[in-house]
Amino acid sequence: MRFRSPLLIGRDRENALLTAHLHDVRQRRGGAVFLIGDAGIGKSRLVADCTLQALDDGMVVLRGRGSGSSRDVSFKPLREALFSFARTHGPPNDPTLDAYLPALTTLLPEWRSTQGPEHLESLIVLSEAVLRLLIAIGRDRGVVLVLEDLHDADAQTLAVVEYLADNLDGLPIMLLANLRGHSSQAQRVADDCARRRAATLIGLEPLTGADLGALAAACLGCDPDELPPRLLRHLEHTADGNPFVVEELLSAMAGNGALELEAGRWQLTSDPATQVPVTLIESIAVRAEQIGPAGQKILHAAAIFGRRFPVAPLQAIVGLSDRDMLAFLRAGVAAQLIKADEAETGWYTFRHTLTAEALLGNLIPTERTMIARRAVAAVTALQPGLPGEWCRVVAGLHVVAGEQSEAGRLLADAGIRLLEIGAAGAAISLLENAYERLRDDLPEVRAEVLVSLLHALSEGGQAARAVALADEVSELDCSGVPSACRIALRVKAAWVAAELGRFDEGMTHVAAGRELLEAHWDEAPAAALDVVEARLLTRLCDRQPERLARRAAQTAARLPLPEVACQAWELLAHLVRQQGLAEADRHLAKVLATAEEHGLGLWRIRALFRLAVNASLRDGDTSHVEHAIRQAVGAGAVTTVYTAQATLAMLHAMRGDFAEAEALAVSWAETNIRLSHADYTQYMLLAQATSAAHQGRRREMDEALTAFRRWGGEDSDYVALSHGLCQAVCALLEEDRMAAAESLGRAREWEDGRPGFYSLTGRFGLALLLDALADRTDAAECAEIGASPAGMLRWNRHFALLAEAVALGRSGRGEEARALVEEARETARPYRMATNLGLRLVAEAAVADGWGDAPTWLRTAEEYFYEAGVPAVAGACRTLLRQAGVGAAHRRSGHERIPEQLRRLGVTVREHEVFALLAERRGNVEIAKLLFISPRTVEKHVASLLLKTGRTDRAGLCNLAAELPR
């Protein structure tokens, strides 16, 4: 079965350019066009469409083609094109052509008279003769001279082509030639003509995206959306956007049964990547023949490496001198088989994905094995220790040689190296490949690879795969595996369980590891078990986790065990947070130093991220975490990216950047849910709930918290946050002080006695302010709690200062209280919602106890909550304003047009309308007529404006109106 697209796909721009050139020919504005691109890219198809259009327009089309043999045949493409005319026509009856007929007989012998010359005396004369002939042929209708595969043309043909291109302006002639885009004489001629503006170059690029799908659909006679997605991915991967290859691949798949039409729809019934199309193999073989038998042998050796191949090892395999190797590379480039790898010096790549497979297909298995083994020896000799990517290169060579065990061990080594520098995502594919290739190897070898694979999957965020592999730990926990490796397996499986919130399952692995230690005591695995057990026990209300972590850290430092040390210090940083971020940072600095000393890339990223979070908690700036995310993304530290994105969402919610918080929470919660990662999913759902809570959207908060609980949130470390930072704030935005106090109480009850609790749960800030408002604390206690390490966090510090201000104001120290409120406002500057919630709460005490600037605070808060759509708090602010004896702003249409400075002063919409007219120095009567109110009402509004703005007279008020935007 053969598939060919009936349509020209993805060449609209090129087709339009050719159509424009045909139009120019009809207007006697001739020119040359060179179509340039790889073999199979669609040059001939584009030429065919253009010639059909020319014929439809009544033009004469002369067509010739170069070939592999035509380089040795003078004027072969030109002769072929002119013969197509001479077969049915004699020499045109044109006096201007008579003098050049003898020269034309060099190309058209049948026009030769007995007295004519038998050899060419001048190439210039011949070129002019061809030009005169084309003029005569196309004088009335226009003529298109088509020369295909110009890269295979002889030098004399190219000389005529260059002459024609330089002399077509003002003539009804179009020269249309196509050629492959590589270093050739034809390419140089085309480039030179273009530089002289004597020709247009049209480069054909590979098809991409929708065009590739449209081409496949046209071949198969269906709509693009009916194509199997797996088929599209296969074509994108293997066809390199080449239309010819797409058609050949589809034909090959249909021919071998991999692609079948079932119930009117095309379906992939088996692996599509099983066979290189015969036609493609033949096409590559033809080009390979151009570089001779010796060159073909070198190509076969190069293909052993895959699509990319290194020059130095290849030269060692085939035993070429530098000069001969350079000659081969030049020939391969000229034949459009290979090209220099732009990404790395000393490497070349086959131009097409399937070229290496096609070349290998010409070798028998024994030949492939022999060449692959020689390649292994060459690379090993040239690259001792196989640094960098050489480890993967040699593993691939072992695969070609059929040596699966050797390949698996090298792939595992390469994966471990990537894991050590933090590239968990890239390490996973190598380690999984290694693990599968080592299925029949010794249990201890597979066990060692499984340890690294579990680590990579855990760090790479592939929770479901990690859990599935963790089930194989018991299978490898057998007598054939050394005890140290068996314990390491249990440790990694326990870490996977800890990361996924499967604490009981993790403790089962720890118990199994402890049992093995009793029979084979070793400090190193004991320390590794200590730290993972400490992680699993962090939910307990005792000091055992910290004791275990410190013991592990001490042992790891002494032996040394750098990774265990990093695990222990990071866990301790979490456990000592109640002692302050400075203490946590001290432990994280040890993680960072250890990671940098021992080249542990993932741990370096994790330490930088934790330090960034602490910095953001201190100053409220998200840039620290955003920078850490960029570093984690660059290193491929997927789990750190997930954690950081969740943290960033929470920080945005606290700052009042709700759109950013919700966008992050929704998108990354979906990702974490899909990956079945409980811990990250819980925190992201909590961030989503917090964002809703801080906007007073209870229904959305409850929905997110329901999902949070469904993912085990009630058993996580985030319970107190869900009460104190989330539900308590939502209750306050509903003006439900009792419910807020109950939520804060639940948060305190949960975290009492638990190590490493989160400091933003209210006990060091919001709960303290509510206690002060209820007269359950005094200024000294507020100052003491506010000065504690947790109380100094910017979010908490703001509420603690307000609590102390309330207590001071109640005791008659109003000026000190007022100063603390202003300090609190500056402290809370990054947190817009918290700033205004604090003003609303503290103003209540200020009104009751007669201190501070309650009207200003209430107007500011009312403005924020009105615009934020939190009516309960906005209404409470207006009520308190009235209690303070100050008029509350009426929310009429046009309120948003009042300048912020005036809104803070309580200026109403009608007062602003009067104020705006005062800028024009209008009198009360004139203003009254314009606003359809009485002069007496205008007078009252002016008096109110004088009072609110603090101006002493009408002139001052008019000056202010002229200064402010209206």
XYZ file of C-alpha atoms in Angstrom, residues 580-583 585 611 613-621 792-795 831:
20
model
C 13.643 30.780 65.390
C 14.562 30.926 61.737
C 18.142 31.821 62.614
C 18.578 28.429 64.255
C 19.199 28.607 58.923
C 16.854 29.177 53.041
C 11.558 30.222 52.220
C 12.914 31.476 55.535
C 14.056 34.704 53.883
C 10.572 35.210 52.405
C 8.961 34.631 55.796
C 11.224 37.309 57.260
C 10.582 40.045 54.707
C 7.420 38.960 52.857
C 9.198 39.103 49.488
C 9.511 38.290 64.913
C 8.293 36.839 61.624
C 6.868 39.732 59.655
C 3.335 38.280 59.426
C 0.469 41.781 53.337
